[in-house]
Amino acid sequence: MDPDLPTHPRIVYARQHNISCFGLERLHPFDSCKYRSAWRLLHGRFGSLLRRCRIRTDRPARTDELTLVHSPDYLRRLREPRFLCRALELPALARIPGPLLDHFVLRPMRWATRGTTLAAAAALQHGLAVNLGGGFHHAKPAAGEGFCIYADVAIAVRSLQQQGTLPDHARIVHIDLDAHQGNGVCHAFRDDRNAFLFDMYNGSIYPLADRLARDRIDCDLPLQPGTGDEEYLDRLTTALPGFLDSVGKSHPVRLAFYNAGTDPLAGDPLGGLDVSADGILERDRFVIRQLRDRGIPTVMVTSGGYTSGSDRLIADSVSHLLQQWGKRA
Ligand SMILES: [Zn+2]
């Protein structure tokens, strides 16, 4: 940890992060173009400052990067429409030929996956970076599920280690506040004792049955449906500082990933946690402040969020980061 690390936030985004597949993507409640909407809102608010903070994703993640985490057999099977559509929970897409699905659905996910790697590299250099996309926390090394195909966070870690940007035994933390438990992250880091996982989620929804994942979490905070702002923020503010202090006690934490899924929002059809928009903003401010106070380079990914207001929630949290630190960009 380096308390003197300067904070110059970077926002990673390219229009290719957005998924558009003949309108069929709307069969899933996830708004696959919310990154574009969030970007436009931010651009309207910050204009040239946002352009100065921007890192434009340069390309999709390559196969040699994906295989740092995923098995070649899994990547090959993604070309089978039935296999892919089960993972996407979109059976209606199974009639679309594999190459078209790859182009319209998987390729944008590979762009967003590359975005997480760029954001991680930028965080190490500038202290704080947001990928408008990514946070595919249900993707496992040999299986995709819950609209998550590529394990972007694990791919980012392994890519930076391979480049030598992040030492092999560097300690990292993953803080997951999406309403769903991040089971894919648990599987991807199952045998990595340098990765420490904090996960607070609705304990009564998918992926309920994944006990192996639950057992891997270092700080496990399942919540009741309908938790609401007061208890949600109380559980978070009570647990997170102690978790960060204990992980960083013997070895510095070199990098933190923050899954800032917006589906705890009240009215979200999948999240069920009944947290207000103000509560989500307060949550994001608290997490980022805790990490910045400890000088831990931080990557925020946007993950789930199934209400039409998800783009605005993301824009509001990123606006806060830019107002707080962006003038020094
Ligand atoms: Zn979720």
Coordinates of C-alpha atoms and ligand atoms in Angstrom, one line a residue:
M1 CA 0.0 0.0 0.0
D2 CA 1.2 3.4 -0.8
P3 CA -0.7 6.3 0.9
D4 CA 1.2 8.7 -1.3
L5 CA -0.1 7.2 -4.6
P6 CA -1.7 10.0 -6.5
T7 CA -5.3 9.6 -7.5
H8 CA -6.0 10.6 -11.1
P9 CA -9.1 8.7 -12.1
R10 CA -9.3 7.1 -15.4
I11 CA -12.5 6.0 -17.2
V12 CA -12.2 3.1 -19.6
Y13 CA -14.8 2.9 -22.3
A14 CA -15.4 2.1 -26.0
R15 CA -18.7 1.9 -27.8
Q16 CA -17.8 -1.7 -28.6
H17 CA -18.6 -2.6 -25.0
N18 CA -22.3 -2.4 -25.8
I19 CA -24.3 -5.5 -27.0
S20 CA -26.8 -5.2 -29.7
C21 CA -28.1 -8.3 -31.4
F22 CA -31.2 -7.5 -33.6
G23 CA -33.0 -6.4 -30.4
L24 CA -33.1 -10.0 -29.1
E25 CA -30.8 -9.0 -26.2
R26 CA -33.8 -7.2 -24.8
L27 CA -35.2 -10.7 -23.9
H28 CA -32.9 -10.6 -20.9
P29 CA -33.6 -7.9 -18.2
F30 CA -29.9 -6.7 -18.4
D31 CA -29.6 -3.5 -20.3
S32 CA -26.7 -4.3 -22.5
C33 CA -26.3 -0.8 -23.8
K34 CA -26.3 0.9 -20.3
Y35 CA -22.5 1.7 -20.7
R36 CA -23.3 4.0 -23.6
S37 CA -26.1 5.7 -21.7
A38 CA -23.8 6.1 -18.6
W39 CA -21.0 7.5 -20.9
R40 CA -23.4 10.0 -22.5
L41 CA -24.7 11.2 -19.1
L42 CA -21.1 11.7 -17.9
H43 CA -20.1 13.4 -21.1
G44 CA -23.0 15.8 -20.7
R45 CA -21.8 16.6 -17.1
F46 CA -18.0 16.8 -17.6
G47 CA -17.3 17.3 -21.3
S48 CA -13.6 17.9 -21.8
L49 CA -12.6 16.7 -18.4
L50 CA -14.1 13.3 -19.1
R51 CA -12.2 13.2 -22.4
R52 CA -8.9 13.9 -20.6
C53 CA -9.7 11.1 -18.1
R54 CA -10.7 8.6 -20.8
I55 CA -8.8 5.5 -21.8
R56 CA -10.4 4.1 -25.0
T57 CA -10.5 0.3 -25.0
D58 CA -8.2 -0.5 -27.9
R59 CA -9.3 -4.1 -28.9
P60 CA -11.1 -7.1 -27.7
A61 CA -9.3 -9.5 -25.3
R62 CA -7.3 -12.1 -27.3
T63 CA -7.6 -15.9 -27.1
D64 CA -4.1 -16.1 -25.5
E65 CA -5.4 -13.8 -22.8
L66 CA -8.7 -15.7 -22.3
T67 CA -6.8 -18.9 -21.9
L68 CA -4.8 -17.5 -18.9
V69 CA -8.0 -18.4 -17.0
H70 CA -10.4 -20.4 -19.3
S71 CA -9.9 -23.9 -20.6
P72 CA -9.5 -24.2 -24.4
D73 CA -12.4 -26.7 -24.4
Y74 CA -14.7 -24.1 -22.8
L75 CA -13.7 -21.5 -25.4
R76 CA -14.3 -23.9 -28.2
R77 CA -17.8 -24.9 -26.9
L78 CA -18.8 -21.2 -26.8
R79 CA -19.1 -21.6 -30.6
E80 CA -22.1 -23.9 -30.1
P81 CA -25.2 -21.8 -29.9
R82 CA -27.0 -24.1 -27.5
F83 CA -24.1 -24.1 -25.1
L84 CA -23.7 -20.4 -25.3
C85 CA -27.3 -19.6 -24.9
R86 CA -27.6 -21.6 -21.8
A87 CA -24.8 -19.6 -20.2
L88 CA -26.5 -16.4 -21.4
E89 CA -29.9 -17.5 -20.2
L90 CA -31.3 -16.6 -23.6
P91 CA -32.6 -19.8 -25.1
A92 CA -34.3 -17.8 -27.9
L93 CA -30.9 -16.9 -29.3
A94 CA -30.0 -20.6 -29.9
R95 CA -31.4 -20.4 -33.5
I96 CA -28.9 -17.7 -34.5
P97 CA -25.8 -19.1 -36.1
G98 CA -22.7 -19.3 -33.9
P99 CA -20.5 -16.9 -35.9
L100 CA -23.2 -14.2 -35.6
L101 CA -23.6 -14.8 -31.9
D102 CA -19.8 -14.5 -31.5
H103 CA -19.8 -11.2 -33.4
F104 CA -22.8 -9.6 -31.8
V105 CA -22.7 -11.0 -28.2
L106 CA -19.3 -12.5 -27.3
R107 CA -17.1 -9.9 -29.1
P108 CA -18.5 -7.0 -27.0
M109 CA -17.9 -9.0 -23.9
R110 CA -14.3 -9.5 -25.0
W111 CA -14.0 -5.7 -25.5
A112 CA -15.3 -5.2 -22.0
T113 CA -13.0 -7.9 -20.7
R114 CA -10.0 -6.1 -22.3
G115 CA -11.4 -2.9 -20.6
T116 CA -11.0 -4.4 -17.2
T117 CA -7.4 -5.3 -17.9
L118 CA -6.7 -1.7 -19.1
A119 CA -8.5 -0.3 -16.0
A120 CA -6.4 -2.5 -13.7
A121 CA -3.2 -1.3 -15.4
A122 CA -4.4 2.3 -15.2
A123 CA -5.3 1.9 -11.5
L124 CA -1.7 0.7 -10.8
Q125 CA -0.5 3.9 -12.5
H126 CA -3.1 6.5 -11.5
G127 CA -4.7 5.1 -8.3
L128 CA -8.2 4.7 -9.5
A129 CA -9.9 3.5 -12.7
V130 CA -13.5 2.6 -13.7
N131 CA -14.4 0.2 -16.5
L132 CA -17.8 1.1 -18.0
G133 CA -18.5 -2.6 -18.4
G134 CA -17.1 -5.9 -17.0
G135 CA -17.7 -7.4 -13.6
F136 CA -18.7 -10.7 -15.2
H137 CA -18.5 -12.3 -11.7
H138 CA -20.4 -15.5 -12.5
A139 CA -18.0 -16.7 -15.2
K140 CA -15.9 -19.7 -14.1
P141 CA -12.8 -21.1 -15.8
A142 CA -14.7 -23.9 -17.5
A143 CA -18.3 -22.6 -17.5
G144 CA -20.3 -19.5 -18.2
E145 CA -23.6 -18.7 -16.4
G146 CA -25.7 -15.7 -15.4
F147 CA -25.0 -13.7 -18.5
C148 CA -21.3 -13.9 -17.7
I149 CA -18.9 -15.6 -20.1
Y150 CA -15.4 -14.3 -19.5
A151 CA -13.9 -14.0 -16.0
D152 CA -12.7 -10.5 -16.7
V153 CA -11.2 -9.8 -13.3
A154 CA -9.1 -13.0 -13.1
I155 CA -8.0 -12.4 -16.7
A156 CA -6.9 -8.9 -15.8
V157 CA -4.9 -10.2 -12.9
R158 CA -3.2 -13.0 -14.9
S159 CA -2.5 -10.6 -17.8
L160 CA -0.8 -8.1 -15.6
Q161 CA 1.2 -10.8 -13.9
Q162 CA 2.3 -12.2 -17.2
Q163 CA 3.4 -8.7 -18.3
G164 CA 5.3 -8.3 -15.1
T165 CA 3.2 -5.2 -14.2
L166 CA 1.8 -7.0 -11.1
P167 CA 4.2 -9.4 -9.2
D168 CA 3.1 -13.0 -9.1
H169 CA 2.5 -13.1 -5.4
A170 CA 1.0 -9.7 -5.0
R171 CA -1.9 -9.6 -2.7
I172 CA -5.2 -8.5 -4.2
V173 CA -8.7 -8.0 -2.9
H174 CA -12.1 -8.4 -4.6
I175 CA -15.0 -6.5 -3.1
D176 CA -18.3 -7.7 -4.5
L177 CA -21.4 -5.7 -3.7
D178 CA -23.5 -6.8 -6.6
A179 CA -26.8 -8.3 -5.3
H180 CA -25.8 -11.7 -6.5
Q181 CA -22.9 -13.7 -5.0
G182 CA -19.9 -13.6 -7.2
N183 CA -19.4 -17.4 -7.5
G184 CA -17.3 -17.2 -10.7
V185 CA -14.7 -15.1 -9.0
C186 CA -14.5 -17.7 -6.2
H187 CA -13.9 -20.5 -8.7
A188 CA -11.4 -18.5 -10.7
F189 CA -9.3 -17.6 -7.6
R190 CA -10.0 -20.9 -5.8
D191 CA -6.4 -21.9 -5.4
D192 CA -4.9 -18.4 -5.2
R193 CA -4.2 -17.6 -1.6
N194 CA -3.0 -14.1 -2.5
A195 CA -6.6 -13.2 -3.5
F196 CA -8.9 -12.1 -0.7
L197 CA -12.6 -12.0 -1.4
F198 CA -15.2 -9.8 0.3
D199 CA -18.8 -10.5 -0.8
M200 CA -22.1 -9.0 0.4
Y201 CA -25.2 -10.2 -1.4
N202 CA -28.7 -11.4 -1.2
G203 CA -28.4 -14.8 0.3
S204 CA -31.8 -16.0 -1.0
I205 CA -31.3 -15.7 -4.7
Y206 CA -29.1 -17.2 -7.5
P207 CA -26.4 -18.7 -7.2
L208 CA -27.9 -20.2 -4.0
A209 CA -26.7 -23.7 -4.6
D210 CA -23.0 -23.0 -5.2
R211 CA -21.6 -24.0 -1.8
L212 CA -18.0 -24.4 -3.1
A213 CA -18.0 -20.8 -4.0
R214 CA -19.4 -19.7 -0.7
D215 CA -16.7 -21.6 1.1
R216 CA -14.0 -19.7 -0.7
I217 CA -15.2 -16.2 0.4
D218 CA -12.9 -14.7 3.1
C219 CA -15.6 -12.2 4.3
D220 CA -19.0 -13.7 3.6
L221 CA -22.0 -11.4 4.2
P222 CA -25.3 -12.9 3.0
L223 CA -28.2 -10.6 3.5
Q224 CA -32.0 -11.1 3.7
P225 CA -34.2 -10.0 0.9
G226 CA -35.6 -6.5 1.4
T227 CA -32.6 -5.5 3.6
G228 CA -32.9 -1.7 3.0
D229 CA -30.5 1.2 3.3
E230 CA -29.9 1.2 7.0
E231 CA -28.9 -2.4 7.6
Y232 CA -27.1 -2.6 4.2
L233 CA -24.8 0.3 4.9
D234 CA -24.4 -0.7 8.5
R235 CA -23.2 -4.2 7.5
L236 CA -20.8 -2.8 4.9
T237 CA -19.4 0.0 7.1
T238 CA -18.9 -2.4 10.0
A239 CA -17.2 -5.2 8.0
L240 CA -15.1 -3.6 5.2
P241 CA -12.5 -1.5 7.2
G242 CA -11.6 -4.5 9.4
F243 CA -11.3 -6.8 6.4
L244 CA -9.0 -4.4 4.5
D245 CA -6.9 -3.8 7.6
S246 CA -6.5 -7.6 8.3
V247 CA -5.6 -8.4 4.7
G248 CA -3.1 -5.6 4.6
K249 CA -1.5 -6.3 7.9
S250 CA 1.3 -8.6 7.0
H251 CA 1.6 -7.8 3.3
P252 CA 0.5 -4.7 1.3
V253 CA -2.6 -5.0 -0.9
R254 CA -1.3 -4.2 -4.4
L255 CA -4.6 -4.0 -6.2
A256 CA -8.4 -3.9 -5.4
F257 CA -11.3 -4.7 -7.6
Y258 CA -14.6 -3.3 -6.7
N259 CA -17.7 -4.9 -8.3
A260 CA -20.2 -2.0 -8.0
G261 CA -23.2 -3.9 -9.4
T262 CA -26.3 -1.7 -9.2
D263 CA -28.9 -4.4 -8.7
P264 CA -29.3 -3.9 -4.9
L265 CA -31.5 -0.9 -6.0
A266 CA -35.1 -1.0 -4.8
G267 CA -37.3 -2.2 -7.6
D268 CA -34.6 -4.2 -9.4
P269 CA -36.4 -7.3 -10.7
L270 CA -33.5 -9.6 -9.8
G271 CA -31.6 -8.1 -6.8
G272 CA -34.3 -7.9 -4.1
L273 CA -32.3 -5.9 -1.6
D274 CA -34.4 -2.7 -1.6
V275 CA -31.6 -0.2 -1.3
S276 CA -32.3 3.4 -2.5
A277 CA -30.4 5.3 -5.1
D278 CA -28.9 7.5 -2.4
G279 CA -27.9 4.3 -0.6
I280 CA -26.1 3.0 -3.6
L281 CA -24.2 6.3 -4.1
E282 CA -23.3 6.3 -0.4
R283 CA -22.1 2.7 -0.7
D284 CA -19.8 3.5 -3.6
R285 CA -18.4 6.6 -2.0
F286 CA -17.6 4.6 1.2
V287 CA -15.9 1.8 -0.6
I288 CA -13.7 4.0 -2.8
R289 CA -12.8 6.2 0.2
Q290 CA -11.8 3.2 2.3
L291 CA -9.5 2.0 -0.5
R292 CA -8.1 5.4 -1.3
D293 CA -7.4 6.2 2.4
R294 CA -5.3 3.1 2.5
G295 CA -3.5 3.9 -0.8
I296 CA -4.8 0.8 -2.5
P297 CA -5.0 1.1 -6.4
T298 CA -8.6 0.5 -7.2
V299 CA -10.5 -0.8 -10.2
M300 CA -14.3 -0.4 -10.3
V301 CA -16.4 -2.5 -12.6
T302 CA -20.1 -1.9 -13.2
S303 CA -21.6 -5.5 -13.4
G304 CA -25.3 -6.2 -12.8
G305 CA -28.2 -3.8 -12.6
Y306 CA -31.6 -4.5 -14.2
T307 CA -33.6 -1.3 -13.8
S308 CA -33.9 1.4 -16.4
G309 CA -32.1 3.8 -14.0
S310 CA -29.0 1.7 -13.7
D311 CA -27.1 3.9 -16.2
R312 CA -27.8 7.0 -14.0
L313 CA -26.7 5.2 -10.8
I314 CA -23.4 4.4 -12.5
A315 CA -23.0 8.0 -13.8
D316 CA -23.8 9.4 -10.4
S317 CA -21.1 7.3 -8.7
V318 CA -18.5 8.0 -11.4
S319 CA -19.4 11.7 -11.2
H320 CA -18.6 11.7 -7.5
L321 CA -15.2 10.2 -8.3
L322 CA -14.5 12.8 -10.9
Q323 CA -15.6 15.7 -8.7
Q324 CA -13.5 14.4 -5.8
W325 CA -10.3 13.7 -7.7
G326 CA -10.8 14.5 -11.4
K327 CA -9.6 18.1 -11.3
R328 CA -6.1 16.7 -10.9
A329 CA -6.4 14.4 -13.9
Ligands
ZN1 ZN -26.3 -9.2 -9.9

